[in-house]
mmCIF file of C-alpha atoms and ligand atoms in Angstrom:
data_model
loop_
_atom_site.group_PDB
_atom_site.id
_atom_site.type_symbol
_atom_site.label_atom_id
_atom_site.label_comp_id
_atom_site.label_asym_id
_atom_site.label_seq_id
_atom_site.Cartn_x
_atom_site.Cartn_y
_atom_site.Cartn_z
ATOM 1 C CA UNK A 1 0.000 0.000 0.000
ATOM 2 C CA UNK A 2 2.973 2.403 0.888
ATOM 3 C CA UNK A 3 4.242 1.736 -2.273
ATOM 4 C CA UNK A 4 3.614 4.073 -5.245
ATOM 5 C CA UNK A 5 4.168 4.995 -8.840
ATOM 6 C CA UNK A 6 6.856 7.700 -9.377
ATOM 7 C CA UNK A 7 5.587 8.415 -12.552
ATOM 8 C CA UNK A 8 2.162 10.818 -13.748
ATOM 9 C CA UNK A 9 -0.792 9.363 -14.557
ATOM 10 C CA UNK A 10 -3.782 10.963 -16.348
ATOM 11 C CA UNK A 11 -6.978 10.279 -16.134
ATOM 12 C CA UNK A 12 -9.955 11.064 -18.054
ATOM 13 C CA UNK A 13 -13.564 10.933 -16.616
ATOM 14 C CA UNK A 14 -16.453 11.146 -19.500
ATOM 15 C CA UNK A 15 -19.349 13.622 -18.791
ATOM 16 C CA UNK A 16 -22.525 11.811 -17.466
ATOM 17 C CA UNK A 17 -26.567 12.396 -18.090
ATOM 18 C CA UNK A 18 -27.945 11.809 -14.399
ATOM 19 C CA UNK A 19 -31.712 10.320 -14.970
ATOM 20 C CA UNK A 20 -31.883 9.526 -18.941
ATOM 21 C CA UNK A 21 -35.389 11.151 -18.113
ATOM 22 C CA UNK A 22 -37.046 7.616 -17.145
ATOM 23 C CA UNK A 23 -34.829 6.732 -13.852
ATOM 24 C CA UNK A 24 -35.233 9.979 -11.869
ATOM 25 C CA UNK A 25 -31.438 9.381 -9.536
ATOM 26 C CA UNK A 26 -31.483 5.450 -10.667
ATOM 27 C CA UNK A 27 -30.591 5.590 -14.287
ATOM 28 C CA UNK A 28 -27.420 7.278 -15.849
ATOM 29 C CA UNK A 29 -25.528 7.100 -19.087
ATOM 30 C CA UNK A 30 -21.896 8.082 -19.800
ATOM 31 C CA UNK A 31 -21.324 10.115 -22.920
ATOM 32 C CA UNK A 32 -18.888 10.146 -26.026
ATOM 33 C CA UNK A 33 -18.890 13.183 -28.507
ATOM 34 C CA UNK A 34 -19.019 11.109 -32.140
ATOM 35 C CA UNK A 35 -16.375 13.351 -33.409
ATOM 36 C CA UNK A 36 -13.881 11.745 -30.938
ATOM 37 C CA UNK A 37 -13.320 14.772 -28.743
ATOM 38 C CA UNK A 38 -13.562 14.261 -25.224
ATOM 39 C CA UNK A 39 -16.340 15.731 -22.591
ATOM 40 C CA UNK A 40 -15.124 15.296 -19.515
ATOM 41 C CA UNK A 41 -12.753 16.154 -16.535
ATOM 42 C CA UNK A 42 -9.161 14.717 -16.374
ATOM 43 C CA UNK A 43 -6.784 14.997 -12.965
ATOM 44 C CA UNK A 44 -3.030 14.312 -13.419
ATOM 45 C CA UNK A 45 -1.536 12.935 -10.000
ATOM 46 C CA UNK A 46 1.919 12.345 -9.409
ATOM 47 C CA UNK A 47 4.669 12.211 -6.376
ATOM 48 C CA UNK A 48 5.972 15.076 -4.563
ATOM 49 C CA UNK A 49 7.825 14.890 -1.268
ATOM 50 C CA UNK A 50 4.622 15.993 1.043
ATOM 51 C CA UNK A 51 1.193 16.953 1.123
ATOM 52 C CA UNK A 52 -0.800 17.605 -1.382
ATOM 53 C CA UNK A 53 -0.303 20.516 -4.054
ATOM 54 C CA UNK A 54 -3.087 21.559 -6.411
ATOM 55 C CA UNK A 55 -3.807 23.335 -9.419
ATOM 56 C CA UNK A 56 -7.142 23.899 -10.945
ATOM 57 C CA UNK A 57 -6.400 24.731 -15.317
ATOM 58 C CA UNK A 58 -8.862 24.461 -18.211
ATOM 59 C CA UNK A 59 -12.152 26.369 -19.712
ATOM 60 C CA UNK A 60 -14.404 26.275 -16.959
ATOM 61 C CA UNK A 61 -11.580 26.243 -13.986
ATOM 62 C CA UNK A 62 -12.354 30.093 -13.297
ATOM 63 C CA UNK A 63 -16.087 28.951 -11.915
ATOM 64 C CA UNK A 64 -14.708 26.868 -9.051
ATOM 65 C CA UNK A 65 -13.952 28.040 -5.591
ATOM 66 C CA UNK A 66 -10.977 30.226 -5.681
ATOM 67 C CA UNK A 67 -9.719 29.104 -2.125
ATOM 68 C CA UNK A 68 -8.188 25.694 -3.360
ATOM 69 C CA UNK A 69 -8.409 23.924 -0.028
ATOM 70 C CA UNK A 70 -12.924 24.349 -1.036
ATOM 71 C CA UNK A 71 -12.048 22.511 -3.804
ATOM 72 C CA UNK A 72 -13.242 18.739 -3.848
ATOM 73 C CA UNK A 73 -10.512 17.088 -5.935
ATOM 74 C CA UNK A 74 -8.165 19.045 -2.854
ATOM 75 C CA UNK A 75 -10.219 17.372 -0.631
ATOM 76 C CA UNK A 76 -10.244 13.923 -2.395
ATOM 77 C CA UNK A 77 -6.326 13.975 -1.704
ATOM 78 C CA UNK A 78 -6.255 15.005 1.828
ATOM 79 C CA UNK A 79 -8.693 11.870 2.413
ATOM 80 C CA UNK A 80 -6.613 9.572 0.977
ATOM 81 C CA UNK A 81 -3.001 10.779 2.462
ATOM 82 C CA UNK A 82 -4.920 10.433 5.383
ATOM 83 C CA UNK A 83 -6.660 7.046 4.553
ATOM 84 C CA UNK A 84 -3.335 5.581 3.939
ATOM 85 C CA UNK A 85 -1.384 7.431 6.731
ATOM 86 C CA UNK A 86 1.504 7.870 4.183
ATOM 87 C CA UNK A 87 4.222 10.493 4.401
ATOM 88 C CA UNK A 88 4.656 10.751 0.934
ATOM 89 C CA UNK A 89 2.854 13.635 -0.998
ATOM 90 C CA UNK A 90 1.164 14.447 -4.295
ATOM 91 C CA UNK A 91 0.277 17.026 -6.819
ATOM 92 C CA UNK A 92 -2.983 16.944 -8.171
ATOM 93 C CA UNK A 93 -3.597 19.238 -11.513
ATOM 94 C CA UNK A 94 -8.064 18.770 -12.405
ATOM 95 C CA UNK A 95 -8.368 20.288 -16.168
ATOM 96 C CA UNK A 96 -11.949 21.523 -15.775
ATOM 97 C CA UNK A 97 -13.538 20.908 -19.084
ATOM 98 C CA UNK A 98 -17.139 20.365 -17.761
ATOM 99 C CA UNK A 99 -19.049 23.432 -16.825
ATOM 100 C CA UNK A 100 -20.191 23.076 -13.284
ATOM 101 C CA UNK A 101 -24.366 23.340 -12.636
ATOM 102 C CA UNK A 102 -24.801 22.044 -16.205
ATOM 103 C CA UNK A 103 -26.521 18.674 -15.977
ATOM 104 C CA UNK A 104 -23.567 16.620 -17.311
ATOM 105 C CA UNK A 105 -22.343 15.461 -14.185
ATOM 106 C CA UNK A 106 -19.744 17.820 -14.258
ATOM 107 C CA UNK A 107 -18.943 17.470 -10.212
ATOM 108 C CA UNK A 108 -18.791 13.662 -10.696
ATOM 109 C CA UNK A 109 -16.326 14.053 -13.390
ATOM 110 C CA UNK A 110 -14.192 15.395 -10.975
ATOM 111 C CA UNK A 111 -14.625 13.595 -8.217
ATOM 112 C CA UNK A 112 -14.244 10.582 -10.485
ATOM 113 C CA UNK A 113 -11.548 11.300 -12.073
ATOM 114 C CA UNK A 114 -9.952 12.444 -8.874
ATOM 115 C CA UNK A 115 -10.401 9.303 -6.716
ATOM 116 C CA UNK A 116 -9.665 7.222 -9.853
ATOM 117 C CA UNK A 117 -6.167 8.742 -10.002
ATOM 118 C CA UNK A 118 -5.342 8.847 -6.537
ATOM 119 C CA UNK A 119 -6.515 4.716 -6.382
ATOM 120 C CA UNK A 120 -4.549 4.494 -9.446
ATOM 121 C CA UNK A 121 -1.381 5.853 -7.957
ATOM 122 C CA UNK A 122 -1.183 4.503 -4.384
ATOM 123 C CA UNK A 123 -1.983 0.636 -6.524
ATOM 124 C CA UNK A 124 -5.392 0.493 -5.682
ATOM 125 C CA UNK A 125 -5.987 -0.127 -1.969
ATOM 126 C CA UNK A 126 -9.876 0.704 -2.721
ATOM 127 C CA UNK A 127 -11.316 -2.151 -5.041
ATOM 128 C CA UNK A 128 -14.053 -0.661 -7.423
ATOM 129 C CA UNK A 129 -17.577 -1.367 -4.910
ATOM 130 C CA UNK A 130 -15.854 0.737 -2.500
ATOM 131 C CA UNK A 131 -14.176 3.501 -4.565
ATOM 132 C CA UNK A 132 -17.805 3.739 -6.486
ATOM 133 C CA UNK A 133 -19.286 4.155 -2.974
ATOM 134 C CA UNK A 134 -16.548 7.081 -2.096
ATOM 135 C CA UNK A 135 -17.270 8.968 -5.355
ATOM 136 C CA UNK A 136 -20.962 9.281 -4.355
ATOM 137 C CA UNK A 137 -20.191 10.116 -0.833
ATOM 138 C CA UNK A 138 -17.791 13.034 -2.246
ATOM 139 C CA UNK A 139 -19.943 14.216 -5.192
ATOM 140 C CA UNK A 140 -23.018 14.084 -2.572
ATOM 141 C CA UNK A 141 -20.274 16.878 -1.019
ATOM 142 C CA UNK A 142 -21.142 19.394 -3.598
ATOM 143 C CA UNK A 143 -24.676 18.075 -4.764
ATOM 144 C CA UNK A 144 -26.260 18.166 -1.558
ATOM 145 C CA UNK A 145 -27.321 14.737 -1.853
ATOM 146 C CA UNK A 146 -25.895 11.170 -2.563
ATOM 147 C CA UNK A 147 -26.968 9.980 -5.981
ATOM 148 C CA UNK A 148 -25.233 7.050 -7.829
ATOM 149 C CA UNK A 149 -26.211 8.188 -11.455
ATOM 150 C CA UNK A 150 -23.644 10.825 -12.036
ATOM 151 C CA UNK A 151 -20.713 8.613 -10.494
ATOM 152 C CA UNK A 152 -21.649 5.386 -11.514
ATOM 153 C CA UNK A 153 -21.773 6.068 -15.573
ATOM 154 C CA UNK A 154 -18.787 8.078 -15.224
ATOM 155 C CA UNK A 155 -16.279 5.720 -13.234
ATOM 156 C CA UNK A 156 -17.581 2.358 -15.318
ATOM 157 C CA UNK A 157 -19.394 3.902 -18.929
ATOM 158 C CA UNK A 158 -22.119 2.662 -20.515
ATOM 159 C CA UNK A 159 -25.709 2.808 -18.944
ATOM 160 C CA UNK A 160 -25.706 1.925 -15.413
ATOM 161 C CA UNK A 161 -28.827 1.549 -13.363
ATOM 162 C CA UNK A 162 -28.597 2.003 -9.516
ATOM 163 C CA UNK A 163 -29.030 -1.000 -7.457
ATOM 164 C CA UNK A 164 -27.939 0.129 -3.542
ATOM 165 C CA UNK A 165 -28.601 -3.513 -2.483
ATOM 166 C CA UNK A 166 -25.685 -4.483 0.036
ATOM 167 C CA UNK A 167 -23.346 -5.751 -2.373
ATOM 168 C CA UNK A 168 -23.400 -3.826 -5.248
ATOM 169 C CA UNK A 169 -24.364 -0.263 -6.270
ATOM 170 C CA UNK A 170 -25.524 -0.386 -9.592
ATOM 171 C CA UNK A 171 -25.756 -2.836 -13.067
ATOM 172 C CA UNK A 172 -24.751 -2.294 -16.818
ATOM 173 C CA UNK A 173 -28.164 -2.784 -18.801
ATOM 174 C CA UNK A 174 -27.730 -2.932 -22.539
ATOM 175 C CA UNK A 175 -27.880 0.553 -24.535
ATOM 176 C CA UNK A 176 -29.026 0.681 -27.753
ATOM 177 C CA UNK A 177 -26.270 0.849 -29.926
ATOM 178 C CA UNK A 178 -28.030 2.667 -32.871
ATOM 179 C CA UNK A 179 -29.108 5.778 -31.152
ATOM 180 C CA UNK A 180 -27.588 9.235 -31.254
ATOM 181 C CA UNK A 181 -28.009 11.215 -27.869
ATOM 182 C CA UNK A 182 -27.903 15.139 -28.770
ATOM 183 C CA UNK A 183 -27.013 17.397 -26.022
ATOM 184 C CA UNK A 184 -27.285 20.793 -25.631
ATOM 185 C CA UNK A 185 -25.425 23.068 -22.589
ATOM 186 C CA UNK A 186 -27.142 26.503 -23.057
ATOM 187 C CA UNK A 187 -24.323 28.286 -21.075
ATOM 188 C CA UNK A 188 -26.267 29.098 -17.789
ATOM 189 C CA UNK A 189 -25.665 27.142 -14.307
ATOM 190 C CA UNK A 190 -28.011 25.428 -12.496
ATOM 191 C CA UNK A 191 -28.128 24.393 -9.236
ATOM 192 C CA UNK A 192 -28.720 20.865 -8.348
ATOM 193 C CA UNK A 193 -29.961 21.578 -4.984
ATOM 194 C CA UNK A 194 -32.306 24.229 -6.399
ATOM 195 C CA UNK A 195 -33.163 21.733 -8.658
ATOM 196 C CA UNK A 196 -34.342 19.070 -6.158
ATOM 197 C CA UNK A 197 -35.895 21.682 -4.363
ATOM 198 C CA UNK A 198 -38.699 22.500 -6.975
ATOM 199 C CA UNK A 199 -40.299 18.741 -6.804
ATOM 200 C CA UNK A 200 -42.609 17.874 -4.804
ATOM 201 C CA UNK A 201 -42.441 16.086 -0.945
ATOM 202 C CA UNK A 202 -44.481 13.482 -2.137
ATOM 203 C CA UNK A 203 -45.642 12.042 -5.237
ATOM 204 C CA UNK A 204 -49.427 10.714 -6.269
ATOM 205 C CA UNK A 205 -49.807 7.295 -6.158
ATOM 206 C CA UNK A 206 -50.973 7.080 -10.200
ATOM 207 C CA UNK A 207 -47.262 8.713 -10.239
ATOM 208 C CA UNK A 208 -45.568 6.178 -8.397
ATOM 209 C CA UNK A 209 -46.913 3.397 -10.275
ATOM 210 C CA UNK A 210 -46.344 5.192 -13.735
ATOM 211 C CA UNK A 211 -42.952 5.730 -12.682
ATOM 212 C CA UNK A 212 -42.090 2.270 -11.761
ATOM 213 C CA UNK A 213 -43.907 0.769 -14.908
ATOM 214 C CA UNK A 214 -41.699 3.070 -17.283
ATOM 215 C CA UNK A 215 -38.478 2.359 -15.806
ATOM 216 C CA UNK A 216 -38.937 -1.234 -15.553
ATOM 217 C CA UNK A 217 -40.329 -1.582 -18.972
ATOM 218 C CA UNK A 218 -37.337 0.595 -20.245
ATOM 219 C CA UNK A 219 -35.067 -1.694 -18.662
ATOM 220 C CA UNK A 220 -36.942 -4.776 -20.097
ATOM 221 C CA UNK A 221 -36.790 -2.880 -23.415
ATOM 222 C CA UNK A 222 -33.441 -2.376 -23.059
ATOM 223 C CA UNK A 223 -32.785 -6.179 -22.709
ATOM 224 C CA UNK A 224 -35.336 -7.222 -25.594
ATOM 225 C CA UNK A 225 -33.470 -4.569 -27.848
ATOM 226 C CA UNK A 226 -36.748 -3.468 -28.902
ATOM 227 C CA UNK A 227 -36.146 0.231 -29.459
ATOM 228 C CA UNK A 228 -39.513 1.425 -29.972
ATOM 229 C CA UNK A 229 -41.228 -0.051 -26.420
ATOM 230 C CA UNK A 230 -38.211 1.739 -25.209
ATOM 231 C CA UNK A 231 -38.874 5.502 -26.742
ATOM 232 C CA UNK A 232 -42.052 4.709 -26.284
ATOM 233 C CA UNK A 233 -41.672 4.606 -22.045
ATOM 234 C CA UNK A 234 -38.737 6.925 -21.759
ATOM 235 C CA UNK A 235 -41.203 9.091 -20.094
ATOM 236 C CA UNK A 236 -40.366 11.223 -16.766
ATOM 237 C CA UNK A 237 -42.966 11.661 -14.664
ATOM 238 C CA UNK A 238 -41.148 12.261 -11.493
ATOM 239 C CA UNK A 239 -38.555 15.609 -12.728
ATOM 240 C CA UNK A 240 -39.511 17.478 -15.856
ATOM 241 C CA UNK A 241 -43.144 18.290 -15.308
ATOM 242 C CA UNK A 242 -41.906 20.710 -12.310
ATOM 243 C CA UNK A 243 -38.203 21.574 -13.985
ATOM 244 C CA UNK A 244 -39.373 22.192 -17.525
ATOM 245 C CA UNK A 245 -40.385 25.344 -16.498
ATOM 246 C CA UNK A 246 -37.047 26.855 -14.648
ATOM 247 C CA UNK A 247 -34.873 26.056 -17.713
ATOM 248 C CA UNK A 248 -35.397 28.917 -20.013
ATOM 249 C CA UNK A 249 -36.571 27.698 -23.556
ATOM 250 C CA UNK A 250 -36.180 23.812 -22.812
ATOM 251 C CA UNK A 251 -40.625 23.277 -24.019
ATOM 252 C CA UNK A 252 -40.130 25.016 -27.171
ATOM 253 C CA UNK A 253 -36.830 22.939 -27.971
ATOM 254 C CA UNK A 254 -38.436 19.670 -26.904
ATOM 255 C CA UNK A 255 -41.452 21.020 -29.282
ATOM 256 C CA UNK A 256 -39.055 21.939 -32.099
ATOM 257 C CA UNK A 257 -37.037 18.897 -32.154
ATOM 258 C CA UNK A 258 -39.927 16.134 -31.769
ATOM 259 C CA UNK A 259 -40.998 18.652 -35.105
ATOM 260 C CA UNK A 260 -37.948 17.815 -36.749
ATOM 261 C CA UNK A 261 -38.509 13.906 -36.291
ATOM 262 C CA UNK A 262 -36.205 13.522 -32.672
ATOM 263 C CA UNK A 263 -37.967 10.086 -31.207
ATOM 264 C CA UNK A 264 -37.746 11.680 -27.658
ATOM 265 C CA UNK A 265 -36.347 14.612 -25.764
ATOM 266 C CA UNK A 266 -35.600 15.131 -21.863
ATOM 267 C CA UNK A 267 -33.635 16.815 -19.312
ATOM 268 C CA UNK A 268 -29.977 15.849 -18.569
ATOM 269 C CA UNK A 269 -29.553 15.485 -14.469
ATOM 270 C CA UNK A 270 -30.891 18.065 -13.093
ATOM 271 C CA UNK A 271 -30.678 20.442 -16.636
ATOM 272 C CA UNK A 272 -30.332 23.015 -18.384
ATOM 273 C CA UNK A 273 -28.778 20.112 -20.578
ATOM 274 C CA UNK A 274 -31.290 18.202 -22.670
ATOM 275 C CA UNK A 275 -30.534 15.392 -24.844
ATOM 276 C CA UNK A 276 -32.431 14.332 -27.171
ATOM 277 C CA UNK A 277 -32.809 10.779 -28.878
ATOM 278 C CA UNK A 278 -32.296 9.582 -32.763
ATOM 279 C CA UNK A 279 -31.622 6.804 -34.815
ATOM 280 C CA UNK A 280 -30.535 8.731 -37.365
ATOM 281 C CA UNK A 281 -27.300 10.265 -38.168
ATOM 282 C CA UNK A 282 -28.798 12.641 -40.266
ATOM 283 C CA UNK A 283 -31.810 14.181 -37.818
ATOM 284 C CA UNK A 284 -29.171 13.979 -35.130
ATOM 285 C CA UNK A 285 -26.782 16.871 -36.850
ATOM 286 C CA UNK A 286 -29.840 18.643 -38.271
ATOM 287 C CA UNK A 287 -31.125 19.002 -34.250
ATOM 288 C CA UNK A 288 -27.817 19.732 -33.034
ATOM 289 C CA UNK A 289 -27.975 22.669 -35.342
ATOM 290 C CA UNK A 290 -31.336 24.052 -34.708
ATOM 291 C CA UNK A 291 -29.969 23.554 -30.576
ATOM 292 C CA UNK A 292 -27.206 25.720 -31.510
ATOM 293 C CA UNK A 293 -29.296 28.257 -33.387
ATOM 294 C CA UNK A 294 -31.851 28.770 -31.007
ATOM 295 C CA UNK A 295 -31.013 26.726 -27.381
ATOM 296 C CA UNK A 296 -27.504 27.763 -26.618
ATOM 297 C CA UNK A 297 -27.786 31.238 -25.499
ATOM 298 C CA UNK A 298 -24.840 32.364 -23.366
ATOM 299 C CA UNK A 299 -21.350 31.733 -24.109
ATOM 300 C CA UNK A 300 -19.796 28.605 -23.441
ATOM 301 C CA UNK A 301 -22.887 26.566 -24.399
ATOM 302 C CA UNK A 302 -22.288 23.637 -26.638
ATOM 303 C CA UNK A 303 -24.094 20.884 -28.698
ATOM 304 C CA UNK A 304 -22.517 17.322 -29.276
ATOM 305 C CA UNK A 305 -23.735 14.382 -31.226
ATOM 306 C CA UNK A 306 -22.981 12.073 -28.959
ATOM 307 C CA UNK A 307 -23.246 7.943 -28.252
ATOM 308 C CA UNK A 308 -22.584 6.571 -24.410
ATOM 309 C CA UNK A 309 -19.024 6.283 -23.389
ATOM 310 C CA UNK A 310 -18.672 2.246 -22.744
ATOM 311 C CA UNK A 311 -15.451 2.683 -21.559
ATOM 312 C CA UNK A 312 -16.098 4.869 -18.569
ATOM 313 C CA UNK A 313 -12.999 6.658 -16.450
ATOM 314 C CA UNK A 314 -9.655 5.637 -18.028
ATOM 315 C CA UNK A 315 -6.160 6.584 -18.059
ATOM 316 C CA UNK A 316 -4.926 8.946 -21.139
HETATM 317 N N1 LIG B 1 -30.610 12.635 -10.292
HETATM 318 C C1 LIG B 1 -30.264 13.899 -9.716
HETATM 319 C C2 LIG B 1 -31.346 14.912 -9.986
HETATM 320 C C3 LIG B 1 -28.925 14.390 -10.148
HETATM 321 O O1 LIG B 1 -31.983 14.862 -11.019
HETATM 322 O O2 LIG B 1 -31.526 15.776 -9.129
HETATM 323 C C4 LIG B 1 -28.791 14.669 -11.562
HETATM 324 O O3 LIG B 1 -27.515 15.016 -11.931
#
């Protein structure tokens, strides 16, 4: 355990879509730009003679708490140097590519990619059900809550649906290989917490039993391959009818693209991302360009054609 690589290791964490509308905080879905560029956080980590040093670089580094010992990858460190009791040190540098409050788990991609490399360069005293279980304790940090559907996707790819029996935290279902997940960051942040705040206490019971019907026949669907039961249910009933409102123009984009022949739109996390679904290469650039034209409205927002990230958090 007190042994530890001398050299630098990178790691990448892929941005995440928290919910995939139909699993409000149960279902998430790692993502992968088609043109090969890469959404997502990456921390460097490597040996110094004590402590732990930090540096915060990248696009969307000047939106994170200026006092670096706030900062959760900082924090990530000083858990494990204390974890492991070691006297050695390291340097942490987190390249913030993800804006933060934009629905694409951009706190998870941090936190991922932070505990990731830290695991990675101490040779992995935390096997993956634990370090999976530390990322949603430390993204919970700056969320306000613990959700698995951030972390999860992000540390392991693919679609992952949340479990929290006593053994294991979540499952890989199949994706659909064939579909084309548009997203769209308008530029403006969004507060998870605010977010949660605008549902409601409690739900009806019609709700409840719509809710647990679409996710489970998603799921089935999802096993079947049988794409169209599964646009069919990727309904949310639990999150957009009371957040569609707070992200400005989200109901006339979901209106707009299901005009332009998009199978099904919905929020990403907690928004203002939306994604919206396709089978079709074609309708998939055509809606990323109507999202740019009319969605994005502040600078930094961004559209990607996207499929899920399989591959999950990774070394580059
Ligand atoms: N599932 C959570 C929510 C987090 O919707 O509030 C999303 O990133």
């Amino acid at each position: 355990m007190s042994k530890h690589s001398q050299n630098a290791i990178s790691v990448y964490a892929p941005a995440s879509m928290g919910n995939v509308g139909v699993g409000f905080d149960l279902l998430g879905a790692a993502l992968a730009p088609i043109d090969g560029s890469l959404l997502g956080d990456k921390v460097s980590i490597s040996a110094i003679a004590t402590g732990v040093e930090f540096e915060q670089v990248g696009p969307w580094a000047h939106k994170l708490p200026t006092e670096l010992t706030e900062n959760i990858v900082y924090q990530c460190a000083e858990f494990f140097l204390d974890k492991l009791q070691t006297n050695t040190g390291v340097k942490l540098v987190l390249q913030k590519n993800l804006p933060v409050g934009s629905g694409l788990g951009s706190s998870a991609s941090s936190v991922v990619a932070a505990l990731y490399a830290l695991n990675e360069h101490f040779d992995k005293p935390f096997d993956e059900q634990a370090l999976l279980l530390l990322m949603g304790e430390f993204e919970g940090k700056i969320s306000g809550s613990v959700h698995y559907d951030n972390v999860a996707p992000c540390y392991l790819g693919g679609m992952q649906l949340m479990l929290n029996t006593q053994d294991k935290v979540c499952a890989a279902i199949p994706s659909f290989k064939e579909w084309y997940w548009v997203v769209a960051y308008p530029g403006i942040s969004l507060s998870t917490a605010k977010m949660r705040a605008l549902l409601p206490e409690q739900y009806d019971k019609g709700v409840a039993i719509d809710f647990g019907r679409y996710l489970s026949a998603f799921v089935h669907a999802s096993y079947q391959q049988d794409s169209k039961m599964a646009i069919e249910v990727l309904k949310d009933v639990m999150a957009e009818p009371y957040r569609a409102a707070a992200i400005p123009g989200y109901l006339d984009a979901r209106e707009a693209l299901t005009q332009l022949g998009m199978l099904t739109t919905g929020i990403s996390g907690s928004g203002p991302t939306l994604f919206s679904v396709t089978d079709s290469l074609e309708k998939a650039q055509q809606a990323k360009e109507w999202l740019e034209q009319h969605y994005l409205t502040e600078q930094g927002g961004f559209a990607h054609v996207c499929q899920l990230d399989e591959q999950g958090t990774r070394r580059v």
